[in-house]
Coordinates of C-alpha atoms and ligand atoms in Angstrom, one line a residue:
M24 CA 12.1 -30.9 148.7
Q25 CA 9.4 -29.9 146.1
T26 CA 7.7 -33.3 146.8
R27 CA 10.9 -35.2 146.1
K28 CA 12.2 -37.3 149.0
S29 CA 15.5 -35.7 149.9
G30 CA 16.2 -36.7 153.5
A31 CA 14.7 -37.7 156.8
S32 CA 13.8 -36.5 160.3
V33 CA 13.9 -39.1 163.0
T34 CA 12.8 -38.4 166.6
R35 CA 13.4 -40.9 169.4
R36 CA 12.3 -40.7 173.0
L37 CA 15.2 -41.9 175.2
A38 CA 15.0 -43.9 178.5
D39 CA 15.5 -40.7 180.5
G40 CA 12.5 -39.1 178.8
S41 CA 14.5 -36.7 176.7
L42 CA 14.1 -36.5 172.9
A43 CA 16.9 -37.2 170.4
F44 CA 16.6 -35.8 166.9
D45 CA 18.4 -36.7 163.7
F46 CA 17.5 -34.4 160.8
R47 CA 19.2 -34.2 157.4
Y48 CA 18.4 -33.6 153.8
T49 CA 20.3 -32.8 150.6
Q50 CA 19.3 -30.5 147.9
N51 CA 21.6 -29.6 145.0
G52 CA 24.5 -31.3 146.8
R53 CA 24.0 -29.5 150.1
G54 CA 21.7 -29.3 153.1
P55 CA 21.6 -29.5 156.9
K56 CA 22.8 -32.4 159.0
I57 CA 21.7 -31.9 162.6
R58 CA 21.7 -34.0 165.6
A59 CA 20.0 -32.6 168.6
R60 CA 18.7 -33.4 172.1
A61 CA 15.9 -31.8 174.1
R62 CA 14.5 -32.0 177.5
L63 CA 11.0 -30.8 178.1
A64 CA 9.4 -29.3 181.2
A65 CA 6.0 -30.5 182.4
D66 CA 4.3 -27.6 180.6
G67 CA 5.9 -28.5 177.2
T68 CA 8.5 -25.8 177.1
L69 CA 12.2 -26.6 176.6
L70 CA 14.3 -27.2 179.7
S71 CA 17.4 -27.8 177.7
Y72 CA 18.4 -28.1 174.0
S73 CA 21.7 -28.9 172.3
A74 CA 22.4 -29.3 168.6
E75 CA 25.5 -30.0 166.5
G76 CA 26.2 -30.6 162.8
M77 CA 26.0 -28.4 159.8
Q78 CA 23.6 -25.8 158.6
E79 CA 22.0 -25.7 155.2
R80 CA 24.6 -23.1 154.1
G81 CA 27.5 -25.3 155.2
L82 CA 28.3 -23.4 158.4
P83 CA 28.7 -25.5 161.6
V84 CA 25.9 -25.8 164.1
Q85 CA 26.9 -25.6 167.8
E86 CA 23.9 -24.6 169.8
S87 CA 23.0 -25.0 173.4
F88 CA 20.3 -23.8 175.7
A89 CA 19.4 -24.5 179.3
I90 CA 17.3 -23.2 182.1
E91 CA 18.7 -23.5 185.6
R92 CA 17.2 -21.9 188.7
G93 CA 15.0 -19.6 186.6
Q94 CA 17.9 -18.4 184.5
A95 CA 17.9 -19.2 180.8
R96 CA 21.1 -19.2 178.8
W97 CA 21.6 -19.8 175.1
K98 CA 24.5 -19.9 172.8
S99 CA 25.1 -20.5 169.1
L100 CA 27.5 -19.2 166.5
E101 CA 24.9 -16.5 165.7
E102 CA 23.6 -15.4 169.1
S103 CA 24.2 -15.8 172.8
G104 CA 22.5 -14.4 175.8
Q105 CA 20.7 -15.0 179.1
A106 CA 17.5 -14.0 180.7
E107 CA 15.9 -14.2 184.1
L108 CA 12.6 -15.9 183.5
A109 CA 9.6 -14.1 184.9
G110 CA 7.2 -16.7 183.5
P111 CA 6.9 -19.5 181.0
A112 CA 8.9 -19.1 177.8
F113 CA 9.7 -21.3 174.9
Y114 CA 13.2 -21.3 173.5
M115 CA 13.0 -21.6 169.7
P116 CA 16.2 -23.2 168.5
M117 CA 18.2 -21.8 165.6
A118 CA 18.8 -25.2 164.2
G119 CA 16.7 -28.3 164.4
P120 CA 14.0 -30.4 162.9
P121 CA 10.4 -29.4 162.1
E122 CA 9.2 -31.4 165.1
L123 CA 10.3 -28.4 167.2
L124 CA 7.3 -26.6 165.8
G125 CA 5.1 -29.4 166.9
L126 CA 6.6 -29.0 170.4
L127 CA 5.8 -25.3 170.3
V128 CA 2.2 -26.0 169.3
T129 CA 1.8 -28.3 172.3
A130 CA 3.3 -25.8 174.6
L131 CA 1.2 -23.0 173.3
R132 CA -2.0 -25.1 173.7
R133 CA -1.0 -25.8 177.4
H134 CA -0.6 -22.0 177.9
G135 CA -3.9 -20.9 176.4
G136 CA -2.4 -20.1 173.0
E137 CA 0.2 -17.5 174.0
L138 CA 3.8 -17.8 175.1
A139 CA 6.8 -15.6 175.4
L140 CA 9.6 -16.8 173.1
L141 CA 13.3 -16.9 173.8
P142 CA 15.6 -15.2 172.8
G143 CA 12.7 -12.7 172.2
G144 CA 9.2 -12.0 171.1
A145 CA 6.0 -13.9 171.7
A146 CA 4.1 -16.5 169.8
R147 CA 0.3 -16.9 169.4
L148 CA -1.6 -20.0 168.3
E149 CA -4.7 -20.0 166.2
R150 CA -6.7 -23.1 165.2
E151 CA -7.7 -23.1 161.6
R152 CA -9.6 -25.4 159.3
P153 CA -9.4 -29.2 159.7
I154 CA -8.3 -31.1 156.6
A155 CA -8.6 -34.7 155.4
V156 CA -5.6 -36.4 153.8
K157 CA -4.9 -39.8 152.4
S158 CA -1.6 -41.8 152.5
A159 CA -0.2 -43.9 149.6
S160 CA -1.7 -47.0 151.2
G161 CA -5.1 -45.5 151.3
E162 CA -5.2 -44.6 155.0
E163 CA -7.2 -41.5 155.8
K164 CA -6.6 -39.0 158.5
R165 CA -8.2 -35.8 159.7
L166 CA -5.7 -33.2 160.6
I167 CA -5.9 -29.9 162.6
T168 CA -4.3 -26.9 160.9
W169 CA -2.5 -24.5 163.4
A170 CA -1.1 -21.1 162.6
I171 CA 1.7 -19.8 164.8
T172 CA 2.0 -16.0 164.6
G173 CA 4.8 -13.9 166.0
L174 CA 7.5 -16.3 164.9
D175 CA 8.1 -15.1 161.4
L176 CA 6.7 -12.5 158.9
L177 CA 3.9 -14.8 157.9
P178 CA 2.0 -17.3 160.1
V179 CA 3.9 -20.6 160.3
R180 CA 1.5 -23.5 159.7
V181 CA 1.8 -26.8 161.5
F182 CA -0.5 -29.9 161.1
T183 CA -1.3 -32.1 164.0
E184 CA -3.4 -35.2 164.3
E185 CA -6.8 -34.8 166.1
D186 CA -5.1 -35.8 169.4
G187 CA -2.7 -33.0 169.0
S188 CA 0.4 -35.0 168.1
F189 CA 2.7 -33.6 165.5
F190 CA 1.9 -34.7 161.9
G191 CA 4.1 -32.4 159.8
V192 CA 4.7 -29.2 157.9
A193 CA 4.3 -28.6 154.2
D194 CA 5.0 -25.8 151.7
E195 CA 5.9 -25.7 148.1
W196 CA 9.6 -25.8 148.7
F197 CA 10.0 -27.9 151.9
S198 CA 7.7 -30.5 153.5
C199 CA 8.3 -32.9 156.3
L200 CA 5.6 -35.6 156.7
P201 CA 5.4 -39.2 158.0
P202 CA 6.6 -41.9 155.5
G203 CA 4.0 -42.7 152.9
W204 CA 2.2 -39.3 153.2
S205 CA 4.0 -37.3 150.6
G206 CA 0.9 -37.5 148.4
A207 CA -0.8 -35.1 150.9
I208 CA 1.6 -32.3 150.2
E209 CA -0.5 -30.9 147.4
T210 CA -3.7 -30.9 149.5
L211 CA -1.9 -29.2 152.4
V212 CA -0.2 -26.6 150.3
G213 CA -3.5 -25.8 148.6
L214 CA -5.2 -25.2 151.9
E215 CA -2.3 -23.0 153.1
R216 CA -2.6 -20.9 149.9
E217 CA -6.3 -20.5 150.5
L218 CA -5.8 -19.5 154.1
E219 CA -3.2 -17.0 153.0
V220 CA -5.4 -15.4 150.4
E221 CA -8.2 -15.1 153.0
R222 CA -5.9 -13.5 155.5
E223 CA -4.6 -11.0 153.0
R224 CA -8.1 -10.1 152.0
A225 CA -9.1 -9.5 155.7
L226 CA -6.0 -7.4 156.3
A227 CA -6.7 -5.3 153.1
A228 CA -10.3 -4.7 154.3
K229 CA -9.0 -3.6 157.7
L230 CA -6.0 -1.5 156.8
A231 CA -6.7 0.1 153.5
Q232 CA -8.3 3.6 153.5
R233 CA -10.1 5.2 150.6
P234 CA -10.3 9.0 150.4
P235 CA -13.7 10.5 149.8
P236 CA -14.8 11.3 146.2
A237 CA -13.8 15.0 146.8
G238 CA -10.3 13.8 147.2
L239 CA -7.4 14.2 149.6
A240 CA -5.1 17.2 150.2
I241 CA -1.7 17.0 151.9
V242 CA -1.0 20.5 153.1
N243 CA 1.9 22.6 154.5
A244 CA 4.5 20.0 153.4
R245 CA 7.9 20.2 151.9
V246 CA 7.3 18.6 148.4
L247 CA 9.9 17.2 146.2
D248 CA 9.9 19.0 142.8
R249 CA 9.1 17.2 139.6
E250 CA 12.8 16.5 138.8
N251 CA 13.5 15.3 142.3
R252 CA 16.2 17.8 142.9
R253 CA 14.9 20.2 145.6
W254 CA 12.1 20.9 148.1
L255 CA 9.2 23.1 147.3
P256 CA 8.6 24.6 150.7
D257 CA 5.1 24.9 152.3
H258 CA 3.3 23.2 149.4
T259 CA 0.0 21.4 149.0
V260 CA -0.7 18.3 146.9
V261 CA -4.3 17.6 145.9
V262 CA -5.3 14.1 144.9
V263 CA -8.6 13.3 143.3
G264 CA -9.3 9.7 142.5
S265 CA -6.0 8.0 141.9
R266 CA -4.3 11.0 140.3
I267 CA -2.5 14.1 141.5
A268 CA -4.9 17.0 140.6
A269 CA -2.8 19.9 141.8
V270 CA 0.6 20.9 143.3
G271 CA 1.1 24.4 144.6
P272 CA 2.0 26.7 147.4
S273 CA -0.3 26.1 150.4
R274 CA -1.5 29.7 150.7
R275 CA -2.8 29.6 147.1
T276 CA -3.8 25.9 146.8
R277 CA -7.1 25.3 148.6
P278 CA -8.2 21.7 149.4
P279 CA -11.4 20.8 147.5
E280 CA -14.7 21.0 149.5
G281 CA -15.2 17.8 151.4
A282 CA -11.6 16.5 150.9
T283 CA -9.7 14.7 153.6
V284 CA -6.9 17.0 154.7
I285 CA -3.6 15.8 156.0
D286 CA -1.5 18.4 157.7
A287 CA 2.1 17.5 156.9
A288 CA 3.8 20.5 158.4
G289 CA 7.4 19.8 159.1
K290 CA 7.3 16.7 157.0
A291 CA 8.3 15.9 153.4
V292 CA 6.3 14.5 150.5
L293 CA 8.1 12.4 148.0
P294 CA 7.0 10.1 145.1
G295 CA 6.6 6.5 146.1
L296 CA 9.8 4.5 145.8
W297 CA 10.5 1.9 143.1
N298 CA 12.3 -1.3 143.8
M299 CA 13.7 -2.7 140.5
H300 CA 14.9 -6.1 141.7
T301 CA 12.5 -8.2 143.7
H302 CA 11.3 -11.8 143.9
N303 CA 8.0 -11.5 145.6
H304 CA 6.5 -13.5 148.4
A305 CA 3.2 -13.2 150.1
S306 CA 4.6 -11.1 152.9
D307 CA 6.3 -8.5 150.6
G308 CA 3.3 -6.4 149.5
R309 CA 2.5 -5.0 152.9
L310 CA 6.1 -4.5 153.9
D311 CA 6.6 -2.6 150.7
I312 CA 3.7 -0.2 151.2
A313 CA 4.6 0.3 154.9
A314 CA 8.1 1.2 153.8
G315 CA 7.0 3.6 151.1
I316 CA 7.6 1.4 148.1
T317 CA 4.8 1.7 145.6
T318 CA 6.2 0.0 142.5
V319 CA 8.3 -3.1 142.3
R320 CA 9.7 -5.1 139.4
D321 CA 9.7 -8.9 139.9
L322 CA 12.8 -10.4 138.3
G323 CA 12.1 -14.1 138.5
N324 CA 9.4 -16.1 140.2
D325 CA 6.9 -18.8 139.5
P326 CA 4.9 -17.0 136.8
D327 CA 1.5 -18.2 138.1
R328 CA 2.4 -17.0 141.5
V329 CA 3.6 -13.6 140.5
D330 CA 0.6 -13.1 138.2
D331 CA -1.7 -13.9 141.2
Y332 CA 0.0 -11.3 143.4
K333 CA -0.4 -8.7 140.6
R334 CA -4.1 -9.5 140.2
R335 CA -4.8 -9.2 143.9
W336 CA -2.5 -6.2 144.5
D337 CA -4.2 -4.4 141.6
D338 CA -7.8 -5.2 142.6
G339 CA -7.2 -4.4 146.2
S340 CA -8.0 -7.8 147.6
A341 CA -4.4 -7.8 149.1
I342 CA -2.2 -4.9 150.0
G343 CA 0.8 -4.4 147.7
P344 CA 2.6 -2.1 145.2
H345 CA 2.2 -1.8 141.5
L346 CA 4.0 -4.9 140.1
L347 CA 6.0 -5.0 136.8
R348 CA 7.3 -8.4 135.7
S349 CA 10.3 -9.8 134.0
G350 CA 10.1 -13.4 132.9
F351 CA 12.8 -15.7 134.2
I352 CA 14.4 -17.8 131.4
E353 CA 17.1 -20.4 132.3
G354 CA 18.8 -23.3 130.6
R355 CA 18.7 -26.8 131.8
G356 CA 21.4 -29.0 133.4
E357 CA 23.0 -29.8 136.7
N358 CA 23.9 -26.3 137.6
A359 CA 20.8 -24.6 136.3
A360 CA 18.4 -22.8 138.7
A361 CA 14.9 -24.1 139.0
S362 CA 12.7 -22.4 136.5
A363 CA 9.2 -23.0 135.2
I364 CA 10.3 -21.8 131.7
T365 CA 13.6 -23.0 130.2
A366 CA 15.3 -22.7 126.8
E367 CA 18.0 -24.8 125.2
T368 CA 17.0 -24.4 121.6
P369 CA 15.9 -21.6 119.3
A370 CA 12.4 -23.0 119.2
E371 CA 12.3 -23.1 123.0
A372 CA 13.7 -19.5 123.2
K373 CA 10.8 -18.4 121.0
A374 CA 8.2 -20.2 123.0
A375 CA 9.7 -18.8 126.3
V376 CA 9.5 -15.2 125.1
E377 CA 6.1 -15.6 123.7
A378 CA 4.8 -17.2 126.9
Y379 CA 5.9 -14.1 128.9
A380 CA 4.7 -11.7 126.2
A381 CA 1.2 -13.4 126.4
R382 CA 1.1 -12.7 130.1
G383 CA 1.9 -9.1 129.6
Y384 CA 5.4 -9.0 131.1
E385 CA 7.6 -6.0 130.6
G386 CA 10.8 -7.9 130.1
I387 CA 12.7 -11.1 130.2
K388 CA 15.4 -12.0 132.7
I389 CA 18.1 -14.3 131.3
Y390 CA 20.0 -16.5 133.7
N391 CA 23.3 -18.3 134.2
S392 CA 22.8 -21.4 132.2
I393 CA 21.4 -20.0 129.0
K394 CA 23.7 -20.8 126.0
P395 CA 25.5 -17.7 124.9
A396 CA 24.5 -18.5 121.3
L397 CA 20.8 -18.0 122.2
V398 CA 21.2 -14.5 123.7
P399 CA 21.0 -12.5 120.4
L400 CA 17.9 -14.5 119.4
L401 CA 16.2 -14.0 122.8
A402 CA 17.0 -10.3 122.7
R403 CA 15.6 -9.9 119.2
L404 CA 12.4 -11.8 120.1
A405 CA 11.9 -9.8 123.2
H406 CA 12.6 -6.4 121.6
A407 CA 10.2 -7.3 118.7
R408 CA 7.5 -7.6 121.4
G409 CA 8.5 -4.4 123.2
M410 CA 10.1 -6.2 126.1
R411 CA 13.3 -5.3 127.9
V412 CA 16.2 -7.8 128.1
S413 CA 18.3 -8.1 131.2
G414 CA 19.7 -10.6 133.6
H415 CA 22.8 -12.3 134.9
I416 CA 25.5 -12.7 132.2
P417 CA 25.3 -16.4 131.1
A418 CA 28.3 -18.6 131.9
F419 CA 31.1 -18.5 129.3
M420 CA 30.0 -15.1 128.0
S421 CA 31.3 -11.7 129.0
A422 CA 29.2 -8.8 130.0
E423 CA 30.5 -6.9 127.0
Q424 CA 29.4 -9.7 124.7
A425 CA 26.0 -9.7 126.3
V426 CA 25.5 -6.0 125.9
R427 CA 26.5 -6.2 122.3
A428 CA 24.1 -9.2 121.9
G429 CA 21.2 -7.0 123.1
Y430 CA 21.1 -6.7 126.9
D431 CA 19.4 -3.5 127.9
E432 CA 20.4 -3.9 131.5
I433 CA 22.8 -5.8 133.7
Q434 CA 21.7 -7.2 137.1
H435 CA 24.1 -7.2 140.0
M436 CA 27.4 -5.4 140.3
N437 CA 29.4 -8.7 140.4
M438 CA 28.4 -9.2 136.7
V439 CA 30.1 -5.9 135.8
F440 CA 33.3 -7.1 137.6
L441 CA 33.2 -10.6 136.1
N442 CA 33.7 -8.9 132.7
F443 CA 37.3 -8.4 133.8
L444 CA 37.8 -11.1 136.4
A445 CA 36.3 -14.2 134.7
D446 CA 38.2 -16.1 132.0
R447 CA 37.1 -18.8 129.7
T448 CA 37.4 -21.4 132.4
T449 CA 35.3 -19.6 135.0
D450 CA 32.0 -21.4 135.5
T451 CA 29.7 -18.6 136.7
R452 CA 26.8 -21.0 137.1
T453 CA 28.5 -22.0 140.3
H454 CA 29.1 -19.8 143.4
Q455 CA 32.3 -18.7 141.7
R456 CA 30.4 -15.8 140.3
V457 CA 30.3 -14.4 143.9
T458 CA 33.5 -15.8 145.5
L459 CA 35.8 -14.7 142.6
V460 CA 34.5 -11.1 142.9
A461 CA 34.8 -11.2 146.7
E462 CA 38.4 -12.2 146.5
K463 CA 39.6 -10.3 143.4
A464 CA 37.5 -7.2 142.8
G465 CA 39.8 -5.1 145.0
E466 CA 42.7 -5.9 142.7
L467 CA 41.0 -4.6 139.5
D468 CA 42.5 -1.3 138.2
L469 CA 39.4 0.8 137.8
S470 CA 41.3 3.4 135.8
S471 CA 42.6 0.9 133.3
P472 CA 41.7 1.4 129.6
E473 CA 39.7 -1.9 129.7
V474 CA 37.4 -0.6 132.4
K475 CA 37.1 2.8 130.8
S476 CA 36.2 1.4 127.4
F477 CA 33.6 -1.0 128.9
V478 CA 32.0 1.9 130.9
A479 CA 32.0 4.0 127.7
L480 CA 30.2 1.1 125.9
L481 CA 27.5 1.0 128.6
R482 CA 27.1 4.8 128.3
R483 CA 26.9 4.7 124.5
R484 CA 24.2 2.0 124.5
N485 CA 22.4 3.5 127.5
T486 CA 22.8 0.1 129.2
V487 CA 21.2 0.2 132.7
V488 CA 22.9 -1.3 135.7
D489 CA 20.8 -2.7 138.6
P490 CA 23.7 -3.1 141.1
T491 CA 21.9 -4.7 144.1
M492 CA 24.7 -3.4 146.4
Y493 CA 23.0 -4.5 149.6
I494 CA 23.4 -8.1 148.5
F495 CA 27.2 -7.7 148.2
E496 CA 27.4 -5.8 151.5
L497 CA 25.7 -8.8 153.0
L498 CA 27.9 -11.4 151.3
F499 CA 31.2 -9.6 151.6
R500 CA 30.9 -7.8 154.9
S501 CA 28.4 -9.6 157.2
R502 CA 29.7 -12.2 159.6
P503 CA 27.7 -14.7 161.7
G504 CA 26.2 -13.2 164.8
Q505 CA 26.5 -9.6 163.5
V506 CA 23.8 -7.5 162.0
L507 CA 25.1 -5.1 159.4
P508 CA 25.3 -1.5 160.8
G509 CA 22.6 0.1 158.6
L510 CA 20.1 -2.6 159.5
Q511 CA 20.2 -2.9 163.3
E512 CA 17.2 -0.8 164.2
M513 CA 15.0 -2.5 161.6
V514 CA 16.2 -6.0 162.5
A515 CA 15.5 -5.5 166.2
R516 CA 11.8 -5.0 165.4
L517 CA 11.4 -8.2 163.4
P518 CA 9.8 -11.4 164.7
L519 CA 12.3 -14.0 166.0
Q520 CA 12.9 -16.2 162.9
A521 CA 13.0 -13.2 160.5
R522 CA 15.4 -11.4 162.8
R523 CA 17.8 -14.4 162.8
E524 CA 18.0 -14.4 159.0
Y525 CA 20.0 -11.1 159.4
R526 CA 22.5 -12.7 161.8
M527 CA 23.5 -15.6 159.6
G528 CA 26.4 -13.8 158.0
G529 CA 27.5 -13.6 154.4
L530 CA 30.1 -15.7 152.5
P531 CA 32.4 -17.8 154.6
V532 CA 35.7 -15.9 154.5
P533 CA 38.7 -18.1 153.6
E534 CA 41.7 -17.9 155.9
G535 CA 43.6 -14.6 155.3
K536 CA 41.0 -13.1 152.9
E537 CA 39.2 -10.8 155.3
E538 CA 41.0 -7.7 153.9
S539 CA 40.4 -8.7 150.3
F540 CA 36.7 -9.0 151.0
Q541 CA 36.6 -5.5 152.5
R542 CA 38.7 -4.1 149.6
S543 CA 36.4 -5.8 147.1
F544 CA 33.3 -4.2 148.6
A545 CA 35.1 -0.8 148.4
A546 CA 35.8 -1.5 144.7
L547 CA 32.2 -2.1 144.1
L548 CA 31.3 1.2 145.7
A549 CA 34.0 2.9 143.5
M550 CA 32.6 1.3 140.4
L551 CA 29.1 2.5 141.2
K552 CA 30.4 6.0 141.4
I553 CA 32.3 5.7 138.1
L554 CA 29.2 4.3 136.3
H555 CA 27.0 7.0 137.7
E556 CA 29.4 9.8 136.8
A557 CA 29.8 8.4 133.3
G558 CA 26.1 8.7 132.9
V559 CA 25.2 5.0 133.0
P560 CA 21.7 4.8 134.4
I561 CA 21.6 3.1 137.8
V562 CA 18.3 1.7 139.1
A563 CA 17.9 0.7 142.7
G564 CA 16.9 -2.8 143.6
T565 CA 17.4 -5.1 146.5
D566 CA 17.0 -8.7 145.5
A567 CA 15.7 -9.1 149.0
P568 CA 12.5 -8.2 150.8
A569 CA 11.9 -4.8 149.4
G570 CA 10.3 -3.2 152.4
L571 CA 13.1 -4.3 154.7
V572 CA 16.3 -3.3 153.0
M573 CA 15.5 -0.8 150.2
H574 CA 16.5 2.1 152.4
R575 CA 19.9 0.5 153.1
E576 CA 20.4 0.0 149.3
L577 CA 20.0 3.8 148.9
E578 CA 22.2 4.6 151.9
I579 CA 25.0 2.5 150.2
Y580 CA 24.6 4.6 147.1
T581 CA 25.4 7.8 149.1
E582 CA 28.3 6.0 150.7
A583 CA 29.6 5.4 147.2
G584 CA 29.4 9.2 146.6
L585 CA 26.0 9.8 145.1
S586 CA 24.1 12.7 146.7
P587 CA 20.9 11.8 148.5
A588 CA 18.9 13.4 145.6
E589 CA 20.8 11.3 143.1
A590 CA 20.2 8.2 145.2
I591 CA 16.4 9.0 145.5
H592 CA 16.4 9.5 141.7
T593 CA 17.6 5.9 141.2
A594 CA 14.4 4.8 143.1
T595 CA 11.9 7.2 141.5
L596 CA 12.2 9.0 138.3
G597 CA 15.2 7.0 137.1
P598 CA 13.4 3.6 137.0
A599 CA 10.2 5.2 135.9
R600 CA 12.0 6.5 132.8
V601 CA 13.7 3.1 132.2
M602 CA 10.4 1.4 132.3
K603 CA 8.7 4.2 130.2
R604 CA 6.3 5.1 133.0
D605 CA 7.6 8.6 133.7
R606 CA 4.4 10.2 132.3
T607 CA 2.5 8.6 135.1
S608 CA 5.0 7.9 137.8
G609 CA 8.4 8.8 139.4
S610 CA 7.7 12.3 140.5
I611 CA 5.1 14.6 141.9
A612 CA 3.2 16.5 139.2
P613 CA -0.4 17.1 138.2
G614 CA -1.8 14.2 136.1
K615 CA 0.6 11.6 137.5
D616 CA -0.5 8.7 139.7
A617 CA -0.9 9.6 143.3
D618 CA 1.9 7.3 144.5
L619 CA 3.0 9.5 147.4
I620 CA 4.9 9.0 150.6
I621 CA 5.1 11.3 153.6
V622 CA 8.4 11.2 155.4
D623 CA 9.1 12.7 158.8
G624 CA 12.5 14.2 158.1
D625 CA 14.7 15.6 155.3
P626 CA 16.0 12.8 153.2
L627 CA 17.7 15.3 150.8
A628 CA 19.9 16.2 153.8
D629 CA 20.2 12.7 155.3
I630 CA 19.2 9.7 153.2
R631 CA 18.6 7.8 156.4
D632 CA 15.5 9.9 157.1
L633 CA 13.8 8.0 154.2
R634 CA 13.2 5.2 156.7
R635 CA 10.8 7.5 158.6
V636 CA 7.8 6.9 156.3
V637 CA 4.6 7.8 158.1
T638 CA 1.1 6.5 157.3
P639 CA -1.6 9.1 156.7
C640 CA -3.6 8.1 159.7
A641 CA -0.5 8.8 161.9
A642 CA 0.2 12.1 160.1
A643 CA -3.4 13.4 160.3
Ligands
ZN270 ZN1 17.4 -11.5 141.8

């Protein structure tokens, strides 16, 4: 884990030719412990597989797969099914060691680089650049780099020796390499980063379209008015360069000579969506744009990494939204989250804020282990540099104290509830910050004077709440094997491994607590409505891949009682105002940035239509 030895993966070939795996590692006191067996067919695909033990998140592993008489059957806690095999197919286990990827590479090579996957999808293999690595004892090896696509949202890279035998996998977080070769991690990760940048550049060149100098006109559309309240029927939006040049009724607003014209009859034009809570990865930029998200705020990441995304998304060498940044600041200690920048003293607090100010960040994000005594100083320092202050509420501090100490914004609805549910002994650096709310939020009297006075404080100070409701729906309501109702269509279209992420379930529910969990989520919905009606600004954020679950976040807001227009406001003009970008963003008006989306439907009538974002080439 992050170049530190944290476990081992041992593979043995047994006398009957089958493979036995023992895979385990520990990170922060937990990690997977898996024992598995596999039998291979002559073509390298799996004939049978079984695994038991424990997953990374602590849930049990009980997986089995077998092919008998052309019939494949698989079963685990998260999925089960069967299929008649029409041709060769590789079952990709849910739980197992990285060596399984090596087996998949071998099978793919034997099948000309393409194979159906079980339970679904297909994988393709590409051979990339060779690379030389060196072991601790000075041994040198030349490795082949393989990219498997179709398995996850990004290519999965596997390194083999020149004879094709499995060598290992490596990324910044998790690597698995033969003993003595951990020194190669940096080289391998560096190569993967280069390959990813090249791939993003090639995709940007292929997919991005640039309108002619005369501009672009979207005609005959329903256009959302500048306050995002109602449709302007049969309107035209003219874009020249990167700005909106004109908005008016189609019969009076002529497209400029030579402009590209998109007929959006029957469709709706809205401002591009904002996602105010993201932690970006390389795959996010394209997913965001495809989903209609044109601005995201990153709330915690490796600063070099996020600055690199920003540079490439801005200059067009990769596809991605506008990126605003909040710098993550955490304390140190056993329960602290990993962070490039930490602060335990006033001098370190000053250095942390200055480091992010120098990078041009819009805000700071304070985390669980920051000492409460440092919060007023951090807030003063950030405000003096024009930066916003937001975050988790540090352990042993209440949300009310944090707001009074200078928080402009609170992340996550559980932090609002902990103001009432946590006491002096609650250590919110641990998972208690979620489990306590899952068990007890439903018992809180939302009409009590304490709740009312806290809501009034937020209103008075104009404190913003970024509730990340989807995360709590996932944690409180999702169970292993089930995909949450609002996500099924989206999840069904994902590559295999990404799809499985949505079947893992949320928090384990303690015996007899099912109803409390459900009641607690209902209380979170009720609190959202109370905050909104009191005039506390709500901004939409997902804390998860933006392009995949942003629409669900907004659907949850309407389930809480916001109108679709109000929900859309939390993802357009609302955040633009919070971030002081409303002169250039957040709605459709002449002079604003041309961050526009075309939607095939009427999201003011049914928020679910917001999923039906169309690309201009499809609309034209
Ligand atoms: Zn977050």
